[in-house]
Amino acid sequence: MRTDTGQVINLADYQPTEFVLERVDLTFELDPTATKVEARLIFHRREGSDPKAPLVLDGDELVLSGLLFDQTEMPAEQYTATPASLTVRDLPASEPFELTITTVINPEANTQLMGLYRTGGIYCTQCEAEGFRRITYFPDRPDVLAPYTVNIIADKAANPVLLSNGNFLGGAGYGEGKHFGAWFDPHPKPSYLFALVAGDLGVIEDTFTTMSGREVALKIYVEHGKEPRAAYAMDALKRSMKWDEEVFGREYDLEIFMIVAVSDFNMGAMENKGLNVFNDKYVLADPETATDSDYANIEAIIAHEYFHNWTGNRITCRDWFQLCLKEGLTVYRDHEFSADQRSRPVKRIAEVRHLKSEQFPEDAGPLAHPVRPTKYREINNFYTTTVYEKGSEVTRMIATLLGKDTFKKGMDLYFDRHDGQAVTIEDFVKCFEDASGRNLAQFSLWYHQAGTPLITASGSYDGAAKTFSLSLEQMIPATPGQSEKKPMHIPLNLQLFAEDGLTIAPASVDGAEYAGNILHLTKRTQTVVFQGIPSRPVVSINRSFSAPINLHFDQSPADLALLARHETDHFARWQALTDLALPNLLNAARDAREGKAVGSEATFVDTLVAAAADESLEPAFRAQALALPSEADIARELGGDNDPDAIHAGRQAVMKQVADAGQDTFLALYDAMTTPGAFSPDATSAGRRALRNAALTYLAYAENSPARAKAAFDAANNMTDLLHALTVLAHRFPDRPEAFEALSFFKDRFSENALVLDKWFSVQATIPGAGTLDRVKTLMENPLFKRTNPNRVRSLIGTFAFANPTGFGRVDGAGYRFLAHEILDIDQRNPQLAARILTSMRSWRSLEPVRQDHARAALLEIERVPDLSTDVRDIVERTLK
Ligand code: 0A1
Ligand code: ZN
């Protein structure tokens, strides 16, 4: 394990390499414990660079077993090799030279899952961000681009499939029982996009004809027997390829596009050129084993990785500080794809829910960092929701500010200008400035200032003057390393409504640029005056969530109810319903803490139940409306001194009140929202299932009995319904035999399916209450719990820590101590996984004092350990700061 070096990398220190890499030729002789890697690298010294400078290559736990210079052995005094670097001196001043580097690595022993490792009997690589240096010594940084040739030699019976990036050159037998395959990738790429896969795999095949008429072979490799479960992924891939041509004008650029699904993977998936490697969770699906949200995730992640071919691969990052250049943009692209494939407002609601529940807490806590950071200690810890999701929101704001056509012009310019390059955020933004003629300097603060802006708004209507004044103030909270913030350029989609629900168009607007519904907020405080307003308006601010901000705007329940009924933007309708719900949930948490009875406002309850029954609204929207803000959402809104038990009790009470008030509606929906006929994962059917299941949740509160959920469990013919019924039983009636029996039936039925077993672990990890910790510990003793499988570890330990506020956050601190213990154990094998799960502690300072003390003690227990990985050391120290 690479333990902490404590080195901080600064953006300001960026320098191009001294040497230019021209070509890479790799030969792998695969062996489970001793794979020989021969890397032939052709370099020349960069023009104008120091003619005496040595060549320094990166390594990580490497042992050099041979070094040739232009095919002859290199004298020992000319180089120094350590596990972490290879330094070569006295190299030619200008002419190209070839180094042949031989290393021997042990894939079987690679439990970090970075570099070349083994999973389910196959060889697989993961090189982003700095995994290639675990394979061979290399200038392992994203601004070193070269074409690669890859030769793979392996035992033929065990590894009939030999894959790498690019186009297949050919293969043949290679001595006794062995064979080889050769691949060439003509597109210069950085090492983080290298991939190799070898083993015995099943495959499904298809083709795609590109916009210029080229036929591309499409292959998805899975474990034998799982081929039928890859069909949906293939369909999503073809739709992604088509969409990228139609919407972004991007055509695929190799003869073949491959996806491999593996069961041990640290993240969701990886966009290696021409050879995407996926966590099998995001490839495999069938109605019996995958939920509607699994299908939606597969569609989104297949698209995301495919879209990286242009945004990430053809144009890549100059350095890792620019990670959002590829990630923020590609998330934006996959969001737009899903919005086009499904319901745009429902997709937007889901995105914003995710952003608020994951990114907002990150931005408000000790791990807050800018979308484009300026320093890091461990780059693996920067694959964050800030870089991804807030990065996507920043791209979305550029599109909002410029308008669709100009945004498209800017994107086209970006693809033209920077194809084949490794670039920066400044290069990206410049394309939009050039395409639009707009100065985006102030807007760029979104990349550089961390923290979620808070906008406080207040309005006043002058009936005599027929004007409506809106005062807006922006405040960007202090974040680690950034105490002072400048005002930002914030695009607010805004619309005025009359009391009858119709839109009002102002005659003119003073005090801010306002065009196409977008109000440009640029100053710390700004008063905007809308002229020619015939009656007191109801204002809808930040429609479609045009800016990722917190908004404080005191609106009466009656005004919110009007927006919930009449807003033409359905995202804003959902927002109004949420704004109606929130004060009730906050009060309920306060009342529960003080032992008072909880009561909900009639306007809120009635409006919510009416929305649920409103047949003019799509079912998926109604299901989103019924899913009240989560306990984590409530905690975030409360802001501090949080007591998870009180938040839970308060929310339960509100759920019960809504359930009682809407019982007839929920019964009617439960009966009506069936999906007869064969299962289809399409958005409309999924929406009906979501609404029916939301009704079931409320009915369990109203009826206070497991009977209906038990019947639903028995009748379910797809995983969405089955898992929902199981969750209702386990979470609402954990001590009843119905719950126990359903859990045991579920486990027996799916004991052979790892992805479904993950769900079984997660359902139990999220049972509310202090008793769940013991349940989690017992589950860890179950032979089905596999410590070496990241999905399994996340499904039990990760889910418990991230998604069970009352169980994990029990008042005696045992949950935090348990986590500390497990993090130290996981860190021994897989630092990335350990560090990621540890980020579940990011909001510890917003707990009430007793829990805070326990949380701090648990963090200190981790910090005290001397041989932590860099990954965990970095997270624990920043979390404690
Ligand atoms: N670039 C990938 C995410 C990714 C990052 C690091 C990894 O290392 C374990 C793996 C994948 C994406 O955005 O999909
Ligand atoms: Zn990505």
Tab-separated table of C-alpha atoms in Angstrom, residues 247-512:
chain	number	residue	atom	x	y	z
A	247	VAL	CA	-27.532	16.988	-30.557
A	248	PHE	CA	-23.766	17.608	-30.416
A	249	GLY	CA	-22.763	16.563	-33.946
A	250	ARG	CA	-20.258	14.047	-32.541
A	251	GLU	CA	-19.481	10.903	-34.493
A	252	TYR	CA	-17.696	7.840	-33.132
A	253	ASP	CA	-14.141	7.445	-34.409
A	254	LEU	CA	-12.973	3.794	-34.248
A	255	GLU	CA	-14.079	0.575	-35.967
A	256	ILE	CA	-15.195	-0.966	-32.707
A	257	PHE	CA	-16.672	0.111	-29.382
A	258	MET	CA	-16.482	-2.314	-26.462
A	259	ILE	CA	-17.854	-2.440	-22.950
A	260	VAL	CA	-16.742	-4.959	-20.344
A	261	ALA	CA	-18.736	-5.550	-17.148
A	262	VAL	CA	-16.746	-6.596	-14.084
A	263	SER	CA	-17.927	-7.361	-10.568
A	264	ASP	CA	-15.079	-5.693	-8.631
A	265	PHE	CA	-14.761	-2.009	-9.455
A	266	ASN	CA	-14.114	1.040	-7.331
A	267	MET	CA	-16.409	3.414	-9.184
A	268	GLY	CA	-19.335	3.287	-11.600
A	269	ALA	CA	-17.497	2.906	-14.883
A	270	MET	CA	-14.509	4.116	-16.871
A	271	GLU	CA	-14.302	5.712	-20.296
A	272	ASN	CA	-11.081	4.052	-21.606
A	273	LYS	CA	-10.772	4.753	-25.324
A	274	GLY	CA	-12.864	2.244	-27.259
A	275	LEU	CA	-12.941	-0.112	-24.263
A	276	ASN	CA	-15.151	1.112	-21.442
A	277	VAL	CA	-14.923	-0.917	-18.263
A	278	PHE	CA	-18.050	-0.976	-16.129
A	279	ASN	CA	-19.073	-1.960	-12.664
A	280	ASP	CA	-21.517	-4.705	-13.691
A	281	LYS	CA	-24.190	-2.998	-11.597
A	282	TYR	CA	-24.435	-0.449	-14.438
A	283	VAL	CA	-24.678	-2.974	-17.272
A	284	LEU	CA	-26.752	-5.942	-16.161
A	285	ALA	CA	-30.528	-5.698	-15.992
A	286	ASP	CA	-33.663	-7.720	-16.430
A	287	PRO	CA	-37.140	-7.170	-14.988
A	288	GLU	CA	-36.729	-9.834	-12.374
A	289	THR	CA	-33.531	-8.420	-10.901
A	290	ALA	CA	-33.304	-4.718	-11.789
A	291	THR	CA	-35.407	-1.833	-10.527
A	292	ASP	CA	-36.588	1.081	-12.623
A	293	SER	CA	-33.870	3.203	-11.102
A	294	ASP	CA	-31.294	0.559	-12.058
A	295	TYR	CA	-32.495	0.850	-15.656
A	296	ALA	CA	-32.310	4.643	-15.523
A	297	ASN	CA	-28.805	4.487	-14.038
A	298	ILE	CA	-27.616	2.062	-16.701
A	299	GLU	CA	-28.949	4.330	-19.435
A	300	ALA	CA	-27.286	7.376	-17.873
A	301	ILE	CA	-23.903	5.763	-17.197
A	302	ILE	CA	-23.650	4.009	-20.549
A	303	ALA	CA	-24.322	7.416	-22.090
A	304	HIS	CA	-21.895	9.194	-19.768
A	305	GLU	CA	-18.972	6.919	-20.612
A	306	TYR	CA	-19.787	6.970	-24.307
A	307	PHE	CA	-20.017	10.779	-24.336
A	308	HIS	CA	-16.548	10.944	-22.794
A	309	ASN	CA	-15.214	9.791	-26.150
A	310	TRP	CA	-15.381	13.432	-27.204
A	311	THR	CA	-15.507	15.254	-23.891
A	312	GLY	CA	-12.598	13.677	-22.070
A	313	ASN	CA	-10.850	11.511	-24.633
A	314	ARG	CA	-10.573	13.496	-27.870
A	315	ILE	CA	-10.222	16.622	-25.733
A	316	THR	CA	-8.735	15.826	-22.367
A	317	CYS	CA	-7.507	17.627	-19.237
A	318	ARG	CA	-4.155	19.389	-19.075
A	319	ASP	CA	-3.781	18.371	-15.432
A	320	TRP	CA	-6.023	16.836	-12.763
A	321	PHE	CA	-7.093	20.246	-11.468
A	322	GLN	CA	-9.128	20.428	-14.685
A	323	LEU	CA	-11.110	17.283	-13.873
A	324	CYS	CA	-14.410	19.165	-14.162
A	325	LEU	CA	-13.501	20.017	-17.757
A	326	LYS	CA	-14.370	16.464	-18.707
A	327	GLU	CA	-16.617	15.444	-15.818
A	328	GLY	CA	-18.846	18.472	-15.370
A	329	LEU	CA	-19.364	18.728	-19.112
A	330	THR	CA	-20.001	15.014	-19.559
A	331	VAL	CA	-22.464	14.872	-16.681
A	332	TYR	CA	-24.274	17.817	-18.268
A	333	ARG	CA	-24.387	15.875	-21.531
A	334	ASP	CA	-25.705	12.708	-19.905
A	335	HIS	CA	-28.326	14.728	-18.008
A	336	GLU	CA	-29.522	16.263	-21.262
A	337	PHE	CA	-29.599	12.831	-22.890
A	338	SER	CA	-31.745	11.372	-20.119
A	339	ALA	CA	-34.004	14.426	-20.192
A	340	ASP	CA	-34.569	13.843	-23.906
A	341	GLN	CA	-35.149	10.117	-23.466
A	342	ARG	CA	-37.488	10.510	-20.498
A	343	SER	CA	-39.478	13.344	-18.921
A	344	ARG	CA	-37.438	16.541	-18.760
A	345	PRO	CA	-39.052	18.025	-15.624
A	346	VAL	CA	-38.999	14.717	-13.748
A	347	LYS	CA	-35.368	14.234	-14.679
A	348	ARG	CA	-34.579	17.751	-13.493
A	349	ILE	CA	-36.320	17.119	-10.170
A	350	ALA	CA	-34.268	13.939	-9.667
A	351	GLU	CA	-31.034	15.782	-10.525
A	352	VAL	CA	-31.752	18.589	-8.122
A	353	ARG	CA	-32.709	16.197	-5.343
A	354	HIS	CA	-29.402	14.422	-5.858
A	355	LEU	CA	-27.446	17.677	-6.031
A	356	LYS	CA	-29.012	18.970	-2.835
A	357	SER	CA	-28.626	15.751	-0.899
A	358	GLU	CA	-25.035	15.036	-1.962
A	359	GLN	CA	-23.309	18.167	-3.246
A	360	PHE	CA	-24.839	20.819	-1.008
A	361	PRO	CA	-23.652	19.057	2.190
A	362	GLU	CA	-20.203	18.635	0.690
A	363	ASP	CA	-20.108	22.347	-0.197
A	364	ALA	CA	-21.273	23.291	3.296
A	365	GLY	CA	-18.801	21.137	5.220
A	366	PRO	CA	-15.092	20.615	5.798
A	367	LEU	CA	-14.572	18.862	2.448
A	368	ALA	CA	-15.858	21.837	0.421
A	369	HIS	CA	-13.657	22.710	-2.553
A	370	PRO	CA	-14.032	24.697	-5.757
A	371	VAL	CA	-15.300	22.978	-8.918
A	372	ARG	CA	-11.797	23.688	-10.226
A	373	PRO	CA	-9.573	23.172	-7.177
A	374	THR	CA	-6.074	24.649	-6.893
A	375	LYS	CA	-4.434	22.060	-4.665
A	376	TYR	CA	-4.789	18.423	-3.706
A	377	ARG	CA	-2.973	15.754	-1.789
A	378	GLU	CA	-4.734	12.749	-3.286
A	379	ILE	CA	-6.461	13.198	-6.626
A	380	ASN	CA	-8.646	10.125	-6.070
A	381	ASN	CA	-10.447	12.152	-3.418
A	382	PHE	CA	-11.529	14.756	-5.985
A	383	TYR	CA	-13.945	12.565	-7.906
A	384	THR	CA	-16.607	14.382	-5.951
A	385	THR	CA	-20.164	15.538	-6.443
A	386	THR	CA	-18.757	19.060	-6.552
A	387	VAL	CA	-16.562	18.290	-9.561
A	388	TYR	CA	-19.238	16.167	-11.229
A	389	GLU	CA	-22.636	17.546	-10.294
A	390	LYS	CA	-21.830	21.162	-9.527
A	391	GLY	CA	-19.508	21.045	-12.547
A	392	SER	CA	-22.500	20.012	-14.622
A	393	GLU	CA	-24.621	22.803	-13.152
A	394	VAL	CA	-21.956	25.348	-14.100
A	395	THR	CA	-22.023	24.057	-17.690
A	396	ARG	CA	-25.816	24.233	-17.611
A	397	MET	CA	-25.623	27.866	-16.481
A	398	ILE	CA	-23.385	28.689	-19.457
A	399	ALA	CA	-26.069	27.189	-21.704
A	400	THR	CA	-28.728	29.205	-19.854
A	401	LEU	CA	-26.791	32.480	-20.115
A	402	LEU	CA	-25.960	32.065	-23.787
A	403	GLY	CA	-29.123	30.411	-25.024
A	404	LYS	CA	-29.326	27.133	-26.904
A	405	ASP	CA	-27.938	28.239	-30.273
A	406	THR	CA	-25.003	30.239	-28.981
A	407	PHE	CA	-24.133	27.480	-26.519
A	408	LYS	CA	-24.050	25.074	-29.475
A	409	LYS	CA	-21.737	27.454	-31.346
A	410	GLY	CA	-19.435	27.545	-28.346
A	411	MET	CA	-19.384	23.749	-28.105
A	412	ASP	CA	-18.626	23.431	-31.825
A	413	LEU	CA	-15.794	25.897	-31.441
A	414	TYR	CA	-14.458	23.915	-28.478
A	415	PHE	CA	-14.461	20.673	-30.490
A	416	ASP	CA	-12.825	22.375	-33.498
A	417	ARG	CA	-10.257	24.337	-31.620
A	418	HIS	CA	-9.104	21.759	-29.101
A	419	ASP	CA	-9.538	18.340	-30.713
A	420	GLY	CA	-6.496	16.214	-29.808
A	421	GLN	CA	-5.404	18.554	-27.015
A	422	ALA	CA	-5.153	18.529	-23.233
A	423	VAL	CA	-6.715	21.794	-22.097
A	424	THR	CA	-7.929	23.886	-19.182
A	425	ILE	CA	-11.176	25.358	-17.931
A	426	GLU	CA	-9.961	28.726	-19.167
A	427	ASP	CA	-9.674	27.289	-22.709
A	428	PHE	CA	-13.211	25.927	-22.401
A	429	VAL	CA	-14.748	29.164	-21.158
A	430	LYS	CA	-12.896	31.161	-23.842
A	431	CYS	CA	-14.778	29.229	-26.535
A	432	PHE	CA	-18.083	30.483	-25.140
A	433	GLU	CA	-16.779	34.017	-24.811
A	434	ASP	CA	-15.639	33.938	-28.422
A	435	ALA	CA	-18.873	32.391	-29.659
A	436	SER	CA	-21.107	34.832	-27.772
A	437	GLY	CA	-19.109	38.027	-27.418
A	438	ARG	CA	-20.033	37.916	-23.717
A	439	ASN	CA	-17.455	38.451	-21.005
A	440	LEU	CA	-17.576	35.439	-18.707
A	441	ALA	CA	-14.914	36.600	-16.243
A	442	GLN	CA	-17.326	37.112	-13.361
A	443	PHE	CA	-19.246	34.004	-14.278
A	444	SER	CA	-16.011	31.997	-14.025
A	445	LEU	CA	-16.054	32.516	-10.270
A	446	TRP	CA	-18.391	29.524	-10.243
A	447	TYR	CA	-15.307	27.421	-10.978
A	448	HIS	CA	-13.152	29.056	-8.364
A	449	GLN	CA	-15.298	29.890	-5.357
A	450	ALA	CA	-16.566	26.987	-3.259
A	451	GLY	CA	-19.750	27.098	-1.217
A	452	THR	CA	-23.404	27.218	-2.202
A	453	PRO	CA	-24.520	30.831	-2.696
A	454	LEU	CA	-27.423	31.907	-0.536
A	455	ILE	CA	-29.819	34.330	-2.167
A	456	THR	CA	-32.206	36.230	0.031
A	457	ALA	CA	-35.145	37.757	-1.790
A	458	SER	CA	-37.997	40.023	-0.771
A	459	GLY	CA	-40.656	41.637	-2.890
A	460	SER	CA	-43.031	44.584	-2.609
A	461	TYR	CA	-45.866	45.636	-4.839
A	462	ASP	CA	-46.852	49.247	-5.420
A	463	GLY	CA	-50.465	49.232	-6.639
A	464	ALA	CA	-50.488	52.937	-7.484
A	465	ALA	CA	-47.301	52.851	-9.549
A	466	LYS	CA	-48.065	49.360	-10.864
A	467	THR	CA	-44.523	48.278	-10.093
A	468	PHE	CA	-43.146	45.254	-8.361
A	469	SER	CA	-39.733	45.582	-6.686
A	470	LEU	CA	-37.636	42.576	-5.919
A	471	SER	CA	-34.622	42.980	-3.654
A	472	LEU	CA	-32.001	40.309	-4.003
A	473	GLU	CA	-28.910	39.749	-1.949
A	474	GLN	CA	-26.268	37.101	-2.551
A	475	MET	CA	-23.993	35.665	0.118
A	476	ILE	CA	-21.379	33.009	-0.544
A	477	PRO	CA	-20.416	31.256	2.679
A	478	ALA	CA	-16.792	30.930	3.776
A	479	THR	CA	-15.241	27.557	2.914
A	480	PRO	CA	-11.887	25.954	3.766
A	481	GLY	CA	-9.122	28.236	2.503
A	482	GLN	CA	-11.580	30.831	1.170
A	483	SER	CA	-12.880	33.262	3.737
A	484	GLU	CA	-13.645	36.163	1.382
A	485	LYS	CA	-15.949	35.741	-1.593
A	486	LYS	CA	-16.760	38.005	-4.499
A	487	PRO	CA	-20.282	38.387	-5.841
A	488	MET	CA	-21.034	35.990	-8.677
A	489	HIS	CA	-22.959	36.164	-11.938
A	490	ILE	CA	-26.081	34.132	-11.162
A	491	PRO	CA	-28.709	33.415	-13.823
A	492	LEU	CA	-32.133	33.222	-12.209
A	493	ASN	CA	-35.018	31.985	-14.282
A	494	LEU	CA	-37.900	34.106	-13.024
A	495	GLN	CA	-41.573	34.500	-13.861
A	496	LEU	CA	-44.375	36.567	-12.380
A	497	PHE	CA	-47.867	35.115	-12.020
A	498	ALA	CA	-51.184	36.828	-11.364
A	499	GLU	CA	-53.624	35.650	-8.697
A	500	ASP	CA	-55.569	33.786	-11.377
A	501	GLY	CA	-52.465	31.738	-12.170
A	502	LEU	CA	-51.779	33.385	-15.535
A	503	THR	CA	-48.312	34.686	-16.362
A	504	ILE	CA	-47.631	38.429	-16.266
A	505	ALA	CA	-45.227	39.985	-18.752
A	506	PRO	CA	-43.686	43.191	-17.343
A	507	ALA	CA	-43.684	46.233	-19.599
A	508	SER	CA	-40.041	46.807	-18.707
A	509	VAL	CA	-37.506	45.846	-16.075
A	510	ASP	CA	-34.978	48.106	-14.345
A	511	GLY	CA	-32.036	47.231	-12.192
A	512	ALA	CA	-30.863	44.050	-13.900
